[in-house]
CSV table of N, CA and C in Angstrom, one decimal:
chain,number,residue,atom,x,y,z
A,128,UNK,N,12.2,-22.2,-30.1
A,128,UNK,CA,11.5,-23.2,-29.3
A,128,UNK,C,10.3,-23.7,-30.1
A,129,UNK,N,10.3,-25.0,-30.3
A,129,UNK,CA,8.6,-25.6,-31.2
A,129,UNK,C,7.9,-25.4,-30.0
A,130,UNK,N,6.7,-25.7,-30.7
A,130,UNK,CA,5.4,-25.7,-30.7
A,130,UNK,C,5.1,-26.5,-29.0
A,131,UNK,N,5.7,-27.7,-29.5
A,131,UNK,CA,5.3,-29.0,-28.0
A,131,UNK,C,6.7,-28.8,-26.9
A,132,UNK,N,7.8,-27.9,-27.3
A,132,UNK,CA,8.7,-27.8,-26.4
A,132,UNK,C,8.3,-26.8,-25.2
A,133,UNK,N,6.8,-25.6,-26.1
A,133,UNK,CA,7.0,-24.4,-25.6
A,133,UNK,C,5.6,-24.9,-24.2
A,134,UNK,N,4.8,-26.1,-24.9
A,134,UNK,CA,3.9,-26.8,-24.2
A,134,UNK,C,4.1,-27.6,-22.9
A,135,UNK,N,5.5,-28.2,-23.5
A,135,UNK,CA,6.2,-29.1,-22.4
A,135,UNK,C,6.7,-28.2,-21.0
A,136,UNK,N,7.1,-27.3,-21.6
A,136,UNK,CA,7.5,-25.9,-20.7
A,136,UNK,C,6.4,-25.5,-19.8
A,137,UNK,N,5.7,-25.2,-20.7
A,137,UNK,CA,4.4,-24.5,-19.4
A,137,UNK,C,3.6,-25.7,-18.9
A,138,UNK,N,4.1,-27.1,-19.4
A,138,UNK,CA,3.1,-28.2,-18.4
A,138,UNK,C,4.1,-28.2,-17.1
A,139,UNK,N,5.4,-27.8,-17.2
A,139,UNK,CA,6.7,-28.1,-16.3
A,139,UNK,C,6.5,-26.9,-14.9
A,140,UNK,N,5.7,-25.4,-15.8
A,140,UNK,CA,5.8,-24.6,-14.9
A,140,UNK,C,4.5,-24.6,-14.0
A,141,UNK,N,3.4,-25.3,-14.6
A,141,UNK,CA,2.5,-25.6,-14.1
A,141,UNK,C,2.2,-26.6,-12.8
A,142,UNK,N,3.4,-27.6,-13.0
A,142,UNK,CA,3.5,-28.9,-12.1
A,142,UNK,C,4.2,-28.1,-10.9
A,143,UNK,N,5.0,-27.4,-11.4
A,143,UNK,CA,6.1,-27.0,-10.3
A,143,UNK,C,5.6,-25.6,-9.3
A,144,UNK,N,4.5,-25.3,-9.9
A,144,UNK,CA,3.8,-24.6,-9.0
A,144,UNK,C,2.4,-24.5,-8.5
A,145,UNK,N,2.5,-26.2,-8.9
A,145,UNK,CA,1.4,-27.1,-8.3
A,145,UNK,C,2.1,-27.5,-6.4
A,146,UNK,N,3.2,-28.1,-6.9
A,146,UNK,CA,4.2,-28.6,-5.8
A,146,UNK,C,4.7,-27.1,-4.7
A,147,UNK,N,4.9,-25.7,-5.7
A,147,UNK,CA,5.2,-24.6,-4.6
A,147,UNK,C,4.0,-24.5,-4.1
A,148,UNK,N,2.8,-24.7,-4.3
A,148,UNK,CA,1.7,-24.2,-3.4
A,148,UNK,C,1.2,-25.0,-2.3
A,149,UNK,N,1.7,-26.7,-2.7
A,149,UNK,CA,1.8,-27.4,-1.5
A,149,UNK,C,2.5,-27.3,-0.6
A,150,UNK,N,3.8,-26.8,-1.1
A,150,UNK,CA,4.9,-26.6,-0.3
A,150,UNK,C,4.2,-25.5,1.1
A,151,UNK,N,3.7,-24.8,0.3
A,151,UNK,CA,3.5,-23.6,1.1
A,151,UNK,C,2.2,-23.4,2.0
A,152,UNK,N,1.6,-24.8,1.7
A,152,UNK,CA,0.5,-25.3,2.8
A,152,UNK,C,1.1,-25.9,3.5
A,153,UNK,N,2.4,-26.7,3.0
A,153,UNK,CA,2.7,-27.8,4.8
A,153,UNK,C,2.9,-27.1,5.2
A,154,UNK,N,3.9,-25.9,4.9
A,154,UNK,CA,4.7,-24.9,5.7
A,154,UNK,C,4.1,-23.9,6.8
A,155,UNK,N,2.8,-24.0,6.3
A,155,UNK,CA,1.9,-23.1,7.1
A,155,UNK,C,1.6,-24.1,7.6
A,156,UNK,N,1.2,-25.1,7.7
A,156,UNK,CA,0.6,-26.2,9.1
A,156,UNK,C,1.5,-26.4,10.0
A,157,UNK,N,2.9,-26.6,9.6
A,157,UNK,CA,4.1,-26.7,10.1
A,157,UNK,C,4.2,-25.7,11.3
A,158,UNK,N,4.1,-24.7,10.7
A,158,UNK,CA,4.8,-23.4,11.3
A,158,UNK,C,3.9,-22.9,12.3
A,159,UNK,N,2.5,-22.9,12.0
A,159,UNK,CA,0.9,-22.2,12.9
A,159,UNK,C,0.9,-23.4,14.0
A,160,UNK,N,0.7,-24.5,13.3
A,160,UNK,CA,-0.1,-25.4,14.2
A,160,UNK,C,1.5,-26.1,15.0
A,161,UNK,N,2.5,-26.5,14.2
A,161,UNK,CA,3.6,-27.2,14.7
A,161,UNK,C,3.7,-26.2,16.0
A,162,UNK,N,3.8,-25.0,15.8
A,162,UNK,CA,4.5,-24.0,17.2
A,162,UNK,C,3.3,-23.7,18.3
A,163,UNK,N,2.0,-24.5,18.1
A,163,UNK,CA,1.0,-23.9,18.7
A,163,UNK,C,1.2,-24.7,20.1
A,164,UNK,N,2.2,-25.1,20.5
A,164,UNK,CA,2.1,-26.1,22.0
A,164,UNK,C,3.3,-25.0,22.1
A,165,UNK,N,4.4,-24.1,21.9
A,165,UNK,CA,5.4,-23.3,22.3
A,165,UNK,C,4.7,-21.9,23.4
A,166,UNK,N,5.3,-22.3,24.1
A,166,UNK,CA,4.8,-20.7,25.2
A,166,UNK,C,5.8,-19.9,25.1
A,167,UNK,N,6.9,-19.5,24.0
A,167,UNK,CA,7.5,-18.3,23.4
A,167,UNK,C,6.7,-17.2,22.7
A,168,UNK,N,6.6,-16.3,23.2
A,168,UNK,CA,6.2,-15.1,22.2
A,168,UNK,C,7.0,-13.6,21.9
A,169,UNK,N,6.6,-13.3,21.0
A,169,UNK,CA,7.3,-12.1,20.6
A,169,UNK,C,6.5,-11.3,20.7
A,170,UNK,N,7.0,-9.8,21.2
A,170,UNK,CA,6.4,-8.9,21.0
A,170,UNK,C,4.4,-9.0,21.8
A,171,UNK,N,4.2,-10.0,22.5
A,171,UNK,CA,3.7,-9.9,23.3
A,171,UNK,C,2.6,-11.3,22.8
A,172,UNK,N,3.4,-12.0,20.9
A,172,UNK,CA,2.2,-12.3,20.3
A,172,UNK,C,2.7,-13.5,20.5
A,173,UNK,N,2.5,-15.0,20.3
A,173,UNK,CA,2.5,-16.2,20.7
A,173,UNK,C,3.7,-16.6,19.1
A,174,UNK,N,4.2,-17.3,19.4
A,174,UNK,CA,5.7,-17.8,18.5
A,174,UNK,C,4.7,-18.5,16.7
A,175,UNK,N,3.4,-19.2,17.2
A,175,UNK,CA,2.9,-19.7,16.0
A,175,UNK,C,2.2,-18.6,14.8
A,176,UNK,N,2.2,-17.9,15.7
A,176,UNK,CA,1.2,-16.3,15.3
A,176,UNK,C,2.0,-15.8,14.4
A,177,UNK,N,3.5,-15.9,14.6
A,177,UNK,CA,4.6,-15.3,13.6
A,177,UNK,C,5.2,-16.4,12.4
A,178,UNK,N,4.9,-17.7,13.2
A,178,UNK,CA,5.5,-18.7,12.3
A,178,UNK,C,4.6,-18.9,11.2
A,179,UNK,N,3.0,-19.2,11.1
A,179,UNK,CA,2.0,-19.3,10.5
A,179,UNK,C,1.8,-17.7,9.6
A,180,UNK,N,1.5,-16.9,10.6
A,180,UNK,CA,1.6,-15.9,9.1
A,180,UNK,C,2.5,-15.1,8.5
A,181,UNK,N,3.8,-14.3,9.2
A,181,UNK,CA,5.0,-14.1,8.6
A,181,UNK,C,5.6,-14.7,8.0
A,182,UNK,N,5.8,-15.9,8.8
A,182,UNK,CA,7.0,-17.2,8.4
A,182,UNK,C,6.5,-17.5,7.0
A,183,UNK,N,4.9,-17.9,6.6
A,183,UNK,CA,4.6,-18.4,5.6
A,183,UNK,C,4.5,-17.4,4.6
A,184,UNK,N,4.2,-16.4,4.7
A,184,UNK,CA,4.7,-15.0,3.5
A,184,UNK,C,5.9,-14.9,3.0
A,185,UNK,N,7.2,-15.1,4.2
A,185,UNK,CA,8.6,-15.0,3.4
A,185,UNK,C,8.8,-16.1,2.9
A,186,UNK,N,8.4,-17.5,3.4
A,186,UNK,CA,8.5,-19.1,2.5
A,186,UNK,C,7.9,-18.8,1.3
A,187,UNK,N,6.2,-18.2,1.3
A,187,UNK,CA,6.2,-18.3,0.1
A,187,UNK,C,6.8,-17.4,-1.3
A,188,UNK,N,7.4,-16.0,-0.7
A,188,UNK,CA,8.4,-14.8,-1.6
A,188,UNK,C,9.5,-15.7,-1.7
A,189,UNK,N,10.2,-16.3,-1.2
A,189,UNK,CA,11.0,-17.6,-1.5
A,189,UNK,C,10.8,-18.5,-2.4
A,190,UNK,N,9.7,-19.1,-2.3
A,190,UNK,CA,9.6,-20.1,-3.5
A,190,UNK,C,9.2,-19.3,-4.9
A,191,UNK,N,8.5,-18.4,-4.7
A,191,UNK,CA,7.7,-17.5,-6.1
A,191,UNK,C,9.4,-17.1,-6.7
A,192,UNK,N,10.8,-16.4,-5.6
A,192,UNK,CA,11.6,-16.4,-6.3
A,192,UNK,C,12.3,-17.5,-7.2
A,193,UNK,N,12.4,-18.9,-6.6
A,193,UNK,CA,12.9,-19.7,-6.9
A,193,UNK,C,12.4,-20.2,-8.0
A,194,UNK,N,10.8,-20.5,-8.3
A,194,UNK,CA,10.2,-20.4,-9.4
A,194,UNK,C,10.4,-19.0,-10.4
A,195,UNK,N,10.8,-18.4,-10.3
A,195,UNK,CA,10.6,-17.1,-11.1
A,195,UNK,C,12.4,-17.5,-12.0
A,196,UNK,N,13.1,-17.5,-10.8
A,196,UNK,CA,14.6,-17.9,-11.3
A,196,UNK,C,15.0,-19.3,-12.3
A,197,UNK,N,14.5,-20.0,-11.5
A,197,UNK,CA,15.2,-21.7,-11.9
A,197,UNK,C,13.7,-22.4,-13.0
A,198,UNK,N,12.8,-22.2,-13.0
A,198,UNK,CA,11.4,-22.8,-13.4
A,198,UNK,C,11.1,-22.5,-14.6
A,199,UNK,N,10.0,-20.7,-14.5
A,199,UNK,CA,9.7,-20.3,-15.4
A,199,UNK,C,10.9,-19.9,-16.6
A,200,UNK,N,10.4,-19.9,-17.9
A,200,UNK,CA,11.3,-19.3,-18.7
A,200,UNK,C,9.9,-18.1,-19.8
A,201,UNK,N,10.4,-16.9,-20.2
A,201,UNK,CA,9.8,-15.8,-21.1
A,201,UNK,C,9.8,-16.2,-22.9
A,202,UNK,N,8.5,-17.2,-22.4
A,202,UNK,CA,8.4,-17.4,-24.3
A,202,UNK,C,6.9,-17.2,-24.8
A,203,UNK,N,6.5,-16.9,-26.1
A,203,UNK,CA,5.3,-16.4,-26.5
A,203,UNK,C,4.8,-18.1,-27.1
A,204,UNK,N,3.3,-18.1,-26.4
A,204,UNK,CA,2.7,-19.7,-26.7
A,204,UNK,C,2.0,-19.0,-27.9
A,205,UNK,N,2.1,-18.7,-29.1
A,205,UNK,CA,1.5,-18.1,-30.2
A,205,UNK,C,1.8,-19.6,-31.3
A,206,UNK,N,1.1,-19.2,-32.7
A,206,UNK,CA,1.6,-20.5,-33.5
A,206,UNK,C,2.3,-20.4,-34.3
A,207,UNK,N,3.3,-18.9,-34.1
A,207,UNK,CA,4.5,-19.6,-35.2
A,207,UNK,C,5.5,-20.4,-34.4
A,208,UNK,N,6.1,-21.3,-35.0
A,208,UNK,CA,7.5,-21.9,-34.8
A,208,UNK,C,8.7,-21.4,-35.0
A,209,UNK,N,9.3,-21.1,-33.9
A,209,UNK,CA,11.1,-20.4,-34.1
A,209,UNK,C,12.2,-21.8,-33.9
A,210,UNK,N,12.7,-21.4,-35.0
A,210,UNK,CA,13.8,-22.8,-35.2
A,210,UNK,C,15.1,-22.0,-34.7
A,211,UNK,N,15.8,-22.8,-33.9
A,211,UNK,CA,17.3,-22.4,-33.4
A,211,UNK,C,17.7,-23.8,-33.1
């Protein structure tokens, strides 16, 4: 991988976990505030109480996977050049 491919890579993984961290703020306004008019609760606790902060911990182990799988890739930003 050159030099600006390995740059273009980490501007890619950068962007894309620019966008998972937004993701994971609507998800939490969605989920806290969207469920806060619901009179369901669990376990004695109000439905937004689980959506806002459970819900938003497994969305975001979700996206960290998805990024970790499909996104990032394992390369050394050092200054030799490996040709393949």
């Amino acid at each position: 991988m050159k030099r600006s491919e390995k740059f273009r890579q980490a501007n890619r993984e950068a962007k894309a976990t620019c966008v998972a961290a937004a993701a994971v703020i609507i998800f939490w306004c969605l989920a806290g505030f969207g469920l806060a008019d619901s009179e369901i609760t669990l376990l004695h606790t109000p439905l937004w109480v689980w959506g806002g902060c459970v819900g938003t911990w497994l969305f975001a182990i979700l996206v960290t996977l998805f990024l970790t799988e499909k996104v990032f890739k394992n390369f050394d930003l050092d200054s030799k050049e490996e040709e393949k």
